[in-house]
PDB file of C-alpha atoms in Angstrom:
ATOM      1  CA  MET A 484     179.660 -73.033  29.368  1.00  0.00           C
ATOM      2  CA  GLY A 485     178.162 -69.495  28.467  1.00  0.00           C
ATOM      3  CA  ASN A 486     181.023 -68.521  26.320  1.00  0.00           C
ATOM      4  CA  ARG A 487     181.207 -71.866  24.565  1.00  0.00           C
ATOM      5  CA  TRP A 488     177.409 -71.570  23.836  1.00  0.00           C
ATOM      6  CA  ARG A 489     177.806 -67.928  22.477  1.00  0.00           C
ATOM      7  CA  TRP A 490     180.607 -69.073  20.237  1.00  0.00           C
ATOM      8  CA  LEU A 491     178.711 -72.039  19.025  1.00  0.00           C
ATOM      9  CA  ARG A 492     175.579 -69.993  18.276  1.00  0.00           C
ATOM     10  CA  SER A 493     177.769 -67.345  16.447  1.00  0.00           C
ATOM     11  CA  LEU A 494     178.998 -70.183  14.270  1.00  0.00           C
ATOM     12  CA  ILE A 495     175.490 -71.644  13.515  1.00  0.00           C
ATOM     13  CA  ILE A 496     174.215 -68.096  12.646  1.00  0.00           C
ATOM     14  CA  ILE A 497     177.202 -67.428  10.308  1.00  0.00           C
ATOM     15  CA  ALA A 498     176.777 -70.825   8.783  1.00  0.00           C
ATOM     16  CA  VAL A 499     173.157 -70.352   8.088  1.00  0.00           C
ATOM     17  CA  ALA A 500     173.792 -66.882   6.786  1.00  0.00           C
ATOM     18  CA  ALA A 501     176.206 -68.170   4.283  1.00  0.00           C
ATOM     19  CA  VAL A 502     173.813 -70.700   3.038  1.00  0.00           C
ATOM     20  CA  VAL A 503     171.124 -67.786   2.666  1.00  0.00           C
ATOM     21  CA  PHE A 504     173.595 -65.690   0.870  1.00  0.00           C
ATOM     22  CA  TRP A 505     174.507 -68.406  -1.510  1.00  0.00           C
ATOM     23  CA  LEU A 506     170.670 -69.079  -2.162  1.00  0.00           C
ATOM     24  CA  ARG A 507     170.066 -65.474  -2.732  1.00  0.00           C
ATOM     25  CA  THR A 508     172.940 -65.159  -5.289  1.00  0.00           C
ATOM     26  CA  THR A 509     172.249 -68.212  -7.135  1.00  0.00           C
ATOM     27  CA  THR A 510     168.514 -67.360  -7.604  1.00  0.00           C
ATOM     28  CA  GLY A 511     169.379 -63.786  -8.374  1.00  0.00           C
ATOM     29  CA  GLU A 512     167.460 -62.622  -5.280  1.00  0.00           C
ATOM     30  CA  VAL A 513     168.353 -59.393  -3.805  1.00  0.00           C
ATOM     31  CA  ASN A 514     166.701 -58.574  -0.590  1.00  0.00           C
ATOM     32  CA  VAL A 515     168.938 -57.061   2.166  1.00  0.00           C
ATOM     33  CA  TYR A 516     166.029 -57.072   4.703  1.00  0.00           C
ATOM     34  CA  GLU A 517     166.321 -60.840   4.882  1.00  0.00           C
ATOM     35  CA  ALA A 518     170.078 -60.583   5.715  1.00  0.00           C
ATOM     36  CA  ARG A 519     169.151 -58.002   8.413  1.00  0.00           C
ATOM     37  CA  ALA A 520     166.468 -60.256   9.959  1.00  0.00           C
ATOM     38  CA  LEU A 521     168.989 -63.191  10.048  1.00  0.00           C
ATOM     39  CA  ALA A 522     171.762 -61.092  11.396  1.00  0.00           C
ATOM     40  CA  VAL A 523     169.661 -60.006  14.574  1.00  0.00           C
ATOM     41  CA  MET A 524     168.153 -63.422  15.058  1.00  0.00           C
ATOM     42  CA  GLY A 525     168.862 -65.018  18.512  1.00  0.00           C
ATOM     43  CA  GLN A 526     170.543 -61.906  19.777  1.00  0.00           C
ATOM     44  CA  ASP A 527     168.525 -61.100  22.884  1.00  0.00           C
ATOM     45  CA  SER A 528     170.519 -61.710  26.088  1.00  0.00           C
ATOM     46  CA  LYS A 529     170.347 -60.767  29.700  1.00  0.00           C
ATOM     47  CA  GLU A 530     173.818 -59.365  29.241  1.00  0.00           C
ATOM     48  CA  GLY A 531     172.893 -56.963  26.514  1.00  0.00           C
ATOM     49  CA  ARG A 532     170.169 -55.676  28.738  1.00  0.00           C
ATOM     50  CA  GLU A 533     172.533 -55.090  31.617  1.00  0.00           C
ATOM     51  CA  ILE A 534     174.688 -53.078  29.335  1.00  0.00           C
ATOM     52  CA  LEU A 535     171.843 -50.575  28.377  1.00  0.00           C
ATOM     53  CA  GLN A 536     170.646 -50.502  31.943  1.00  0.00           C
ATOM     54  CA  GLU A 537     174.117 -49.541  33.148  1.00  0.00           C
ATOM     55  CA  LEU A 538     174.539 -46.877  30.513  1.00  0.00           C
ATOM     56  CA  ALA A 539     171.084 -45.334  31.160  1.00  0.00           C
ATOM     57  CA  GLU A 540     172.154 -45.120  34.903  1.00  0.00           C
ATOM     58  CA  GLY A 541     175.580 -43.540  34.129  1.00  0.00           C
ATOM     59  CA  ARG A 542     177.383 -46.821  35.619  1.00  0.00           C
ATOM     60  CA  LYS A 543     178.977 -47.771  32.171  1.00  0.00           C
ATOM     61  CA  ILE A 544     181.926 -45.455  31.722  1.00  0.00           C
ATOM     62  CA  GLY A 545     184.028 -45.294  28.655  1.00  0.00           C
ATOM     63  CA  VAL A 546     181.581 -47.018  26.410  1.00  0.00           C
ATOM     64  CA  TYR A 547     180.803 -45.443  23.002  1.00  0.00           C
ATOM     65  CA  HIS A 548     176.996 -45.115  22.750  1.00  0.00           C
ATOM     66  CA  LEU A 549     174.652 -43.064  20.807  1.00  0.00           C
ATOM     67  CA  GLN A 550     171.656 -41.277  23.004  1.00  0.00           C
ATOM     68  CA  ALA A 551     168.567 -39.040  22.274  1.00  0.00           C
ATOM     69  CA  GLU A 552     165.713 -37.937  24.330  1.00  0.00           C
ATOM     70  CA  GLY A 553     162.104 -37.469  23.493  1.00  0.00           C
ATOM     71  CA  ASP A 554     158.340 -38.223  24.280  1.00  0.00           C
ATOM     72  CA  ILE A 555     158.088 -41.635  22.601  1.00  0.00           C
ATOM     73  CA  ALA A 556     155.825 -43.792  25.045  1.00  0.00           C
ATOM     74  CA  PRO A 557     152.369 -42.838  26.364  1.00  0.00           C
ATOM     75  CA  ALA A 558     153.714 -42.267  29.812  1.00  0.00           C
ATOM     76  CA  ALA A 559     154.230 -39.006  31.182  1.00  0.00           C
ATOM     77  CA  GLY A 560     157.457 -37.222  30.554  1.00  0.00           C
ATOM     78  CA  THR A 561     160.242 -37.760  27.966  1.00  0.00           C
ATOM     79  CA  GLU A 562     162.112 -41.029  27.492  1.00  0.00           C
ATOM     80  CA  LYS A 563     165.919 -41.743  27.176  1.00  0.00           C
ATOM     81  CA  ILE A 564     166.859 -43.847  24.049  1.00  0.00           C
ATOM     82  CA  ILE A 565     170.180 -45.334  24.200  1.00  0.00           C
ATOM     83  CA  GLY A 566     171.909 -47.241  21.290  1.00  0.00           C
ATOM     84  CA  VAL A 567     174.991 -49.436  21.503  1.00  0.00           C
ATOM     85  CA  THR A 568     177.140 -51.332  19.193  1.00  0.00           C
ATOM     86  CA  VAL A 569     178.384 -54.543  21.067  1.00  0.00           C
ATOM     87  CA  SER A 570     180.046 -56.253  18.271  1.00  0.00           C
ATOM     88  CA  LYS A 571     180.781 -56.160  14.433  1.00  0.00           C
ATOM     89  CA  ASP A 572     177.405 -57.884  13.945  1.00  0.00           C
ATOM     90  CA  ARG A 573     175.204 -56.716  16.846  1.00  0.00           C
ATOM     91  CA  GLY A 574     173.739 -53.615  18.369  1.00  0.00           C
ATOM     92  CA  LEU A 575     171.149 -53.024  21.075  1.00  0.00           C
ATOM     93  CA  LEU A 576     168.521 -50.046  21.391  1.00  0.00           C
ATOM     94  CA  GLY A 577     166.923 -49.352  24.817  1.00  0.00           C
ATOM     95  CA  ILE A 578     164.147 -47.209  25.703  1.00  0.00           C
ATOM     96  CA  PHE A 579     163.962 -46.094  29.244  1.00  0.00           C
ATOM     97  CA  SER A 580     161.379 -43.950  31.308  1.00  0.00           C
ATOM     98  CA  THR A 581     162.860 -40.959  32.928  1.00  0.00           C
ATOM     99  CA  ALA A 582     160.250 -40.293  35.315  1.00  0.00           C
ATOM    100  CA  GLY A 583     161.132 -40.498  39.125  1.00  0.00           C
ATOM    101  CA  SER A 584     164.554 -41.414  40.262  1.00  0.00           C
ATOM    102  CA  GLN A 585     164.626 -44.911  38.380  1.00  0.00           C
ATOM    103  CA  GLN A 586     165.675 -45.583  34.859  1.00  0.00           C
ATOM    104  CA  VAL A 587     162.978 -48.139  33.909  1.00  0.00           C
ATOM    105  CA  MET A 588     163.529 -49.997  30.680  1.00  0.00           C
ATOM    106  CA  LEU A 589     160.359 -49.834  28.519  1.00  0.00           C
ATOM    107  CA  ALA A 590     161.600 -51.667  25.573  1.00  0.00           C
ATOM    108  CA  CYS A 591     164.596 -53.234  24.152  1.00  0.00           C
ATOM    109  CA  LEU A 592     165.458 -53.974  20.255  1.00  0.00           C
ATOM    110  CA  ASN A 593     167.993 -56.142  18.811  1.00  0.00           C
ATOM    111  CA  THR A 594     169.583 -54.108  16.027  1.00  0.00           C
ATOM    112  CA  LEU A 595     172.621 -54.346  13.741  1.00  0.00           C
ATOM    113  CA  PRO A 596     175.594 -52.028  14.509  1.00  0.00           C
ATOM    114  CA  LEU A 597     174.140 -48.509  14.914  1.00  0.00           C
ATOM    115  CA  GLN A 598     175.389 -45.361  13.160  1.00  0.00           C
ATOM    116  CA  GLU A 599     172.633 -42.915  14.163  1.00  0.00           C
ATOM    117  CA  VAL A 600     169.779 -42.675  16.847  1.00  0.00           C
ATOM    118  CA  LYS A 601     167.532 -39.712  16.963  1.00  0.00           C
ATOM    119  CA  VAL A 602     164.112 -38.420  17.789  1.00  0.00           C
ATOM    120  CA  ILE A 603     161.948 -37.209  14.958  1.00  0.00           C
ATOM    121  CA  GLN A 604     158.285 -35.799  15.046  1.00  0.00           C
ATOM    122  CA  LEU A 605     155.666 -37.612  13.030  1.00  0.00           C
ATOM    123  CA  GLU A 606     152.951 -34.860  13.930  1.00  0.00           C
ATOM    124  CA  ALA A 607     152.230 -32.624  16.620  1.00  0.00           C
ATOM    125  CA  GLY A 608     152.186 -34.615  19.935  1.00  0.00           C
ATOM    126  CA  ARG A 609     153.581 -37.738  18.373  1.00  0.00           C
ATOM    127  CA  ASN A 610     157.319 -38.682  17.910  1.00  0.00           C
ATOM    128  CA  ALA A 611     159.187 -41.811  16.562  1.00  0.00           C
ATOM    129  CA  ILE A 612     162.791 -43.154  16.901  1.00  0.00           C
ATOM    130  CA  LEU A 613     164.961 -42.929  13.775  1.00  0.00           C
ATOM    131  CA  ILE A 614     167.987 -45.318  13.585  1.00  0.00           C
ATOM    132  CA  ARG A 615     170.513 -46.019  10.939  1.00  0.00           C
ATOM    133  CA  GLU A 616     172.098 -49.469  10.957  1.00  0.00           C
ATOM    134  CA  LEU A 617     175.206 -51.051   9.225  1.00  0.00           C
ATOM    135  CA  LEU A 618     175.188 -54.731   7.861  1.00  0.00           C
ATOM    136  CA  ASP A 619     178.672 -55.805   7.042  1.00  0.00           C
ATOM    137  CA  GLU A 620     178.709 -59.586   5.849  1.00  0.00           C
ATOM    138  CA  ARG A 621     181.348 -61.450   3.795  1.00  0.00           C
ATOM    139  CA  PHE A 622     181.199 -65.008   2.871  1.00  0.00           C
ATOM    140  CA  GLY A 623     183.902 -65.110   0.257  1.00  0.00           C
ATOM    141  CA  GLY A 624     181.620 -62.842  -1.790  1.00  0.00           C
ATOM    142  CA  TYR A 625     180.749 -59.071  -0.427  1.00  0.00           C
ATOM    143  CA  PHE A 626     177.742 -57.652   1.070  1.00  0.00           C
ATOM    144  CA  LEU A 627     177.760 -54.142   2.821  1.00  0.00           C
ATOM    145  CA  SER A 628     174.359 -52.414   3.586  1.00  0.00           C
ATOM    146  CA  SER A 629     173.237 -49.599   5.580  1.00  0.00           C
ATOM    147  CA  PHE A 630     169.404 -49.207   6.713  1.00  0.00           C
ATOM    148  CA  TYR A 631     166.982 -46.684   7.984  1.00  0.00           C
ATOM    149  CA  ALA A 632     164.334 -47.854  10.376  1.00  0.00           C
ATOM    150  CA  LEU A 633     161.634 -45.739  11.958  1.00  0.00           C
ATOM    151  CA  TYR A 634     159.817 -46.876  15.023  1.00  0.00           C
ATOM    152  CA  SER A 635     156.594 -45.458  16.631  1.00  0.00           C
ATOM    153  CA  TRP A 636     155.054 -46.592  20.074  1.00  0.00           C
ATOM    154  CA  GLN A 637     151.832 -48.395  19.172  1.00  0.00           C
ATOM    155  CA  GLY A 638     149.791 -50.641  21.524  1.00  0.00           C
ATOM    156  CA  GLU A 639     152.179 -51.821  24.175  1.00  0.00           C
ATOM    157  CA  GLY A 640     155.551 -51.276  22.454  1.00  0.00           C
ATOM    158  CA  LEU A 641     157.540 -50.028  19.499  1.00  0.00           C
ATOM    159  CA  GLN A 642     156.346 -50.924  16.008  1.00  0.00           C
ATOM    160  CA  GLU A 643     158.327 -50.490  12.831  1.00  0.00           C
ATOM    161  CA  ILE A 644     156.610 -47.904  10.694  1.00  0.00           C
ATOM    162  CA  TRP A 645     159.266 -47.602   7.792  1.00  0.00           C
ATOM    163  CA  ARG A 646     162.280 -48.842   6.461  1.00  0.00           C
ATOM    164  CA  LYS A 647     164.617 -47.842   3.652  1.00  0.00           C
ATOM    165  CA  VAL A 648     167.967 -49.191   2.354  1.00  0.00           C
ATOM    166  CA  ALA A 649     170.439 -46.091   2.779  1.00  0.00           C
ATOM    167  CA  GLY A 650     173.042 -47.835   0.634  1.00  0.00           C
ATOM    168  CA  ASN A 651     173.944 -51.368  -0.687  1.00  0.00           C
ATOM    169  CA  GLU A 652     176.759 -53.030  -2.313  1.00  0.00           C
ATOM    170  CA  GLU A 653     176.934 -56.741  -3.156  1.00  0.00           C
ATOM    171  CA  ARG A 654     179.133 -58.890  -5.451  1.00  0.00           C
ATOM    172  CA  TRP A 655     179.614 -62.296  -6.279  1.00  0.00           C
ATOM    173  CA  HIS A 656     181.784 -64.523  -8.785  1.00  0.00           C
ATOM    174  CA  LYS A 657     180.000 -65.616 -11.987  1.00  0.00           C
ATOM    175  CA  LYS A 658     181.326 -69.097 -11.532  1.00  0.00           C
ATOM    176  CA  TRP A 659     179.060 -69.617  -8.457  1.00  0.00           C
ATOM    177  CA  LEU A 660     176.032 -69.271 -11.014  1.00  0.00           C
ATOM    178  CA  ASP A 661     177.831 -71.289 -13.696  1.00  0.00           C
ATOM    179  CA  GLN A 662     178.142 -67.981 -15.754  1.00  0.00           C
ATOM    180  CA  GLY A 663     181.935 -68.207 -16.207  1.00  0.00           C
ATOM    181  CA  GLU A 664     184.769 -66.052 -14.955  1.00  0.00           C
ATOM    182  CA  GLY A 665     184.552 -62.466 -13.530  1.00  0.00           C
ATOM    183  CA  TRP A 666     182.391 -60.851 -11.104  1.00  0.00           C
ATOM    184  CA  GLN A 667     179.057 -59.384 -10.885  1.00  0.00           C
ATOM    185  CA  GLY A 668     177.135 -57.062  -8.541  1.00  0.00           C
ATOM    186  CA  VAL A 669     174.438 -54.637  -7.522  1.00  0.00           C
ATOM    187  CA  SER A 670     175.005 -51.079  -6.353  1.00  0.00           C
ATOM    188  CA  GLU A 671     172.304 -48.938  -4.660  1.00  0.00           C
ATOM    189  CA  GLN A 672     172.785 -45.482  -3.078  1.00  0.00           C
ATOM    190  CA  VAL A 673     169.923 -43.589  -1.721  1.00  0.00           C
ATOM    191  CA  THR A 674     169.508 -39.902  -0.929  1.00  0.00           C
ATOM    192  CA  THR A 675     166.967 -39.354   1.846  1.00  0.00           C
ATOM    193  CA  ASP A 676     165.212 -36.057   2.830  1.00  0.00           C
ATOM    194  CA  PHE A 677     163.202 -35.719   5.893  1.00  0.00           C
ATOM    195  CA  THR A 678     160.660 -32.946   5.672  1.00  0.00           C
ATOM    196  CA  ARG A 679     157.209 -31.988   6.764  1.00  0.00           C
ATOM    197  CA  GLU A 680     153.962 -31.150   4.938  1.00  0.00           C
ATOM    198  CA  GLU A 681     150.635 -30.032   6.615  1.00  0.00           C
ATOM    199  CA  GLY A 682     152.147 -30.860  10.066  1.00  0.00           C
ATOM    200  CA  ARG A 683     153.120 -34.400   9.263  1.00  0.00           C
ATOM    201  CA  LEU A 684     156.325 -36.163   8.462  1.00  0.00           C
ATOM    202  CA  VAL A 685     157.163 -36.768   4.806  1.00  0.00           C
ATOM    203  CA  ILE A 686     160.345 -38.793   3.639  1.00  0.00           C
ATOM    204  CA  LYS A 687     161.503 -38.223   0.155  1.00  0.00           C
ATOM    205  CA  THR A 688     164.087 -40.791  -1.198  1.00  0.00           C
ATOM    206  CA  ILE A 689     166.011 -40.872  -4.549  1.00  0.00           C
ATOM    207  CA  SER A 690     167.680 -44.266  -5.429  1.00  0.00           C
ATOM    208  CA  SER A 691     170.282 -44.742  -8.016  1.00  0.00           C
ATOM    209  CA  GLN A 692     170.762 -48.491  -8.840  1.00  0.00           C
ATOM    210  CA  SER A 693     173.133 -50.449 -11.060  1.00  0.00           C
ATOM    211  CA  LEU A 694     173.871 -53.823 -12.112  1.00  0.00           C
ATOM    212  CA  TRP A 695     177.538 -54.163 -13.048  1.00  0.00           C
ATOM    213  CA  SER A 696     180.159 -56.700 -14.106  1.00  0.00           C
ATOM    214  CA  ALA A 697     183.908 -56.557 -13.752  1.00  0.00           C
ATOM    215  CA  PRO A 698     186.717 -58.905 -14.409  1.00  0.00           C
ATOM    216  CA  GLU A 699     187.986 -58.870 -10.783  1.00  0.00           C
ATOM    217  CA  ALA A 700     186.359 -58.258  -7.458  1.00  0.00           C
ATOM    218  CA  THR A 701     187.812 -54.632  -7.063  1.00  0.00           C
ATOM    219  CA  GLY A 702     188.379 -54.157 -10.961  1.00  0.00           C
ATOM    220  CA  PRO A 703     186.888 -51.547 -13.269  1.00  0.00           C
ATOM    221  CA  ARG A 704     183.136 -52.096 -13.453  1.00  0.00           C
ATOM    222  CA  THR A 705     180.905 -52.120 -16.498  1.00  0.00           C
ATOM    223  CA  LYS A 706     177.420 -51.274 -16.108  1.00  0.00           C
ATOM    224  CA  ILE A 707     174.944 -53.620 -17.418  1.00  0.00           C
ATOM    225  CA  GLN A 708     171.839 -51.670 -16.517  1.00  0.00           C
ATOM    226  CA  SER A 709     171.008 -48.659 -14.235  1.00  0.00           C
ATOM    227  CA  ARG A 710     167.988 -46.533 -13.198  1.00  0.00           C
ATOM    228  CA  THR A 711     167.086 -43.759 -10.794  1.00  0.00           C
ATOM    229  CA  VAL A 712     163.967 -44.151  -8.775  1.00  0.00           C
ATOM    230  CA  THR A 713     162.022 -41.457  -6.543  1.00  0.00           C
ATOM    231  CA  HIS A 714     159.656 -42.385  -3.764  1.00  0.00           C
ATOM    232  CA  THR A 715     157.695 -40.298  -1.262  1.00  0.00           C
ATOM    233  CA  TYR A 716     156.533 -41.773   2.037  1.00  0.00           C
ATOM    234  CA  ARG A 717     153.875 -39.734   4.200  1.00  0.00           C
ATOM    235  CA  TRP A 718     152.982 -40.471   7.813  1.00  0.00           C
ATOM    236  CA  GLU A 719     149.353 -41.649   8.070  1.00  0.00           C
ATOM    237  CA  PRO A 720     148.035 -42.213  11.498  1.00  0.00           C
ATOM    238  CA  ALA A 721     145.144 -43.905  10.300  1.00  0.00           C
ATOM    239  CA  TRP A 722     147.340 -46.640   8.885  1.00  0.00           C
ATOM    240  CA  GLY A 723     149.938 -46.479  11.460  1.00  0.00           C
ATOM    241  CA  ALA A 724     152.731 -46.291   9.044  1.00  0.00           C
ATOM    242  CA  MET A 725     154.601 -44.208   6.413  1.00  0.00           C
ATOM    243  CA  VAL A 726     152.608 -44.702   3.548  1.00  0.00           C
ATOM    244  CA  MET A 727     153.343 -44.173  -0.375  1.00  0.00           C
ATOM    245  CA  ALA A 728     149.861 -44.617  -1.519  1.00  0.00           C
ATOM    246  CA  VAL A 729     146.519 -46.543  -1.114  1.00  0.00           C
ATOM    247  CA  GLY A 730     145.439 -49.464  -3.186  1.00  0.00           C
ATOM    248  CA  ARG A 731     142.357 -51.335  -3.894  1.00  0.00           C
ATOM    249  CA  VAL A 732     142.505 -55.089  -4.492  1.00  0.00           C
ATOM    250  CA  ASN A 733     141.009 -55.720  -8.013  1.00  0.00           C
ATOM    251  CA  LYS A 734     140.563 -59.665  -7.503  1.00  0.00           C
ATOM    252  CA  THR A 735     140.753 -62.045  -4.803  1.00  0.00           C
ATOM    253  CA  THR A 736     144.476 -62.552  -4.200  1.00  0.00           C
ATOM    254  CA  SER A 737     147.207 -63.700  -1.566  1.00  0.00           C
ATOM    255  CA  LEU A 738     148.916 -61.571   1.023  1.00  0.00           C
ATOM    256  CA  LYS A 739     152.459 -63.397   0.777  1.00  0.00           C
ATOM    257  CA  GLU A 740     155.473 -63.229   2.915  1.00  0.00           C
ATOM    258  CA  ARG A 741     159.042 -63.923   1.814  1.00  0.00           C
ATOM    259  CA  ARG A 742     160.717 -67.137   2.884  1.00  0.00           C
ATOM    260  CA  GLY A 743     164.226 -67.273   1.533  1.00  0.00           C
ATOM    261  CA  SER A 744     163.806 -67.094  -2.441  1.00  0.00           C
ATOM    262  CA  LYS A 745     160.186 -67.660  -2.266  1.00  0.00           C
ATOM    263  CA  TYR A 746     156.796 -65.726  -1.772  1.00  0.00           C
ATOM    264  CA  VAL A 747     154.552 -67.805   0.400  1.00  0.00           C
ATOM    265  CA  ASP A 748     150.794 -67.364   0.846  1.00  0.00           C
ATOM    266  CA  MET A 749     149.754 -65.799   4.243  1.00  0.00           C
ATOM    267  CA  LEU A 750     146.055 -65.138   3.766  1.00  0.00           C
ATOM    268  CA  ASN A 751     143.636 -64.113   1.188  1.00  0.00           C
ATOM    269  CA  LEU A 752     142.501 -60.543   0.531  1.00  0.00           C
ATOM    270  CA  ALA A 753     138.973 -60.028  -1.161  1.00  0.00           C
ATOM    271  CA  ALA A 754     138.310 -58.090  -4.101  1.00  0.00           C
ATOM    272  CA  GLY A 755     137.645 -54.499  -3.206  1.00  0.00           C
ATOM    273  CA  GLU A 756     139.716 -54.535   0.225  1.00  0.00           C
ATOM    274  CA  GLU A 757     142.016 -51.452   0.645  1.00  0.00           C
ATOM    275  CA  VAL A 758     145.473 -51.733   1.740  1.00  0.00           C
ATOM    276  CA  ALA A 759     148.355 -49.166   2.531  1.00  0.00           C
ATOM    277  CA  VAL A 760     151.331 -49.332   0.120  1.00  0.00           C
ATOM    278  CA  LEU A 761     154.386 -49.221   2.212  1.00  0.00           C
ATOM    279  CA  GLU A 762     157.016 -49.847  -0.439  1.00  0.00           C
ATOM    280  CA  ASP A 763     157.810 -50.725  -4.044  1.00  0.00           C
ATOM    281  CA  GLU A 764     159.429 -54.121  -4.201  1.00  0.00           C
ATOM    282  CA  ASP A 765     160.443 -54.255  -7.943  1.00  0.00           C
ATOM    283  CA  LEU A 766     164.202 -54.431  -7.763  1.00  0.00           C
ATOM    284  CA  LEU A 767     164.296 -58.004  -8.638  1.00  0.00           C
ATOM    285  CA  SER A 768     161.825 -57.778 -11.458  1.00  0.00           C
ATOM    286  CA  TRP A 769     163.896 -54.985 -12.753  1.00  0.00           C
ATOM    287  CA  LEU A 770     167.161 -57.230 -12.670  1.00  0.00           C
ATOM    288  CA  LYS A 771     165.182 -60.193 -14.023  1.00  0.00           C
ATOM    289  CA  ALA A 772     162.174 -59.355 -16.375  1.00  0.00           C
ATOM    290  CA  GLU A 773     160.827 -62.736 -16.014  1.00  0.00           C
ATOM    291  CA  GLU A 774     160.237 -62.256 -12.159  1.00  0.00           C
ATOM    292  CA  PRO A 775     156.896 -60.657 -11.054  1.00  0.00           C
ATOM    293  CA  SER A 776     156.844 -57.282  -9.392  1.00  0.00           C
ATOM    294  CA  TYR A 777     155.289 -56.724  -5.862  1.00  0.00           C
ATOM    295  CA  TRP A 778     154.040 -54.029  -3.603  1.00  0.00           C
ATOM    296  CA  ARG A 779     154.856 -54.324   0.124  1.00  0.00           C
ATOM    297  CA  VAL A 780     151.599 -53.489   1.848  1.00  0.00           C
ATOM    298  CA  LYS A 781     149.702 -53.091   5.173  1.00  0.00           C
ATOM    299  CA  THR A 782     146.101 -54.335   5.606  1.00  0.00           C
ATOM    300  CA  GLY A 783     143.541 -52.649   7.777  1.00  0.00           C
ATOM    301  CA  GLY A 784     143.970 -55.406  10.212  1.00  0.00           C
ATOM    302  CA  GLY A 785     147.708 -54.495  10.597  1.00  0.00           C
ATOM    303  CA  GLN A 786     149.183 -57.417   8.738  1.00  0.00           C
ATOM    304  CA  VAL A 787     152.312 -56.682   6.572  1.00  0.00           C
ATOM    305  CA  GLY A 788     153.086 -58.715   3.363  1.00  0.00           C
ATOM    306  CA  TYR A 789     153.420 -58.725  -0.468  1.00  0.00           C
ATOM    307  CA  VAL A 790     150.848 -58.361  -3.104  1.00  0.00           C
ATOM    308  CA  LEU A 791     151.287 -58.753  -6.942  1.00  0.00           C
ATOM    309  CA  LYS A 792     151.324 -55.350  -8.476  1.00  0.00           C
ATOM    310  CA  SER A 793     148.718 -56.626 -10.912  1.00  0.00           C
ATOM    311  CA  HIS A 794     146.500 -57.460  -8.330  1.00  0.00           C
ATOM    312  CA  LEU A 795     146.255 -53.947  -6.936  1.00  0.00           C
ATOM    313  CA  ASP A 796     144.847 -50.752  -8.179  1.00  0.00           C
ATOM    314  CA  LEU A 797     146.421 -47.475  -6.925  1.00  0.00           C
ATOM    315  CA  LEU A 798     143.738 -44.822  -5.907  1.00  0.00           C
ATOM    316  CA  PRO A 799     144.691 -41.353  -7.196  1.00  0.00           C
ATOM    317  CA  GLY A 800     144.972 -38.749  -4.441  1.00  0.00           C
ATOM    318  CA  ARG A 801     144.653 -41.517  -1.768  1.00  0.00           C
ATOM    319  CA  VAL A 802     147.347 -41.747   0.989  1.00  0.00           C
TER     320      VAL A 802
END
């Protein structure tokens, strides 16, 4: 019964993912983070936690996994971080206390297949976990992406404080969009540099993006448009995140969340409220000029969402 349920659940997730991919391509939406969230949906299982526990205790021999150690949690001593890829679409990350003779799991995260796990210093006395994941999805089209994600211990568990595409390749047939024959796609390659300024972590990225067309899926490509974008993210303990800038809301506006191809209102932000800018969400508006451009932001209350760029004034020298 257990195997049958896992098989059925996999089919359901694949079917839903195919629908989401179709919606994204037909609407021109390009957001690989949605696909990542869908891929890890419903992954948590007792079996996965048992695998991590056995690896932490050295009882799982011959299983390839990634491991790092560092002071992550508030508890005394260092923690052991173990990442394992359990299938083409699934990974797990476990954090274990090494104090005493027991390997106690402090946290477990569902991930995509893992390519890298390491501990990185945010500032003196505070560390974070950096992972790189791979998303490989093919639904008749093509979708291959890798991501960085950075987690720090906040409150009672791990919280994501930064995320970034490391590379993304998508392609789809034009006839799916009623645009004739041939193929079209988006390519993005990102160079990432982890450095330090004034004792705090700074991440600098250079992203090369292009929209292309081709007669065949793997045929010679013709660039339709391309650009290079640079961004800098700084660890800001006051915001609990890697921050690009600080902005002030210039009129009452909505903090939005993404649901499929739509931005849906979450709550209202008052004019004059300050927010931390986490990411520039302008790829879609660059590909389609008629689409609005957003900042991904974090409020003083900790909510993360999207704000129209025109409704936010960036404050010079404020990060």
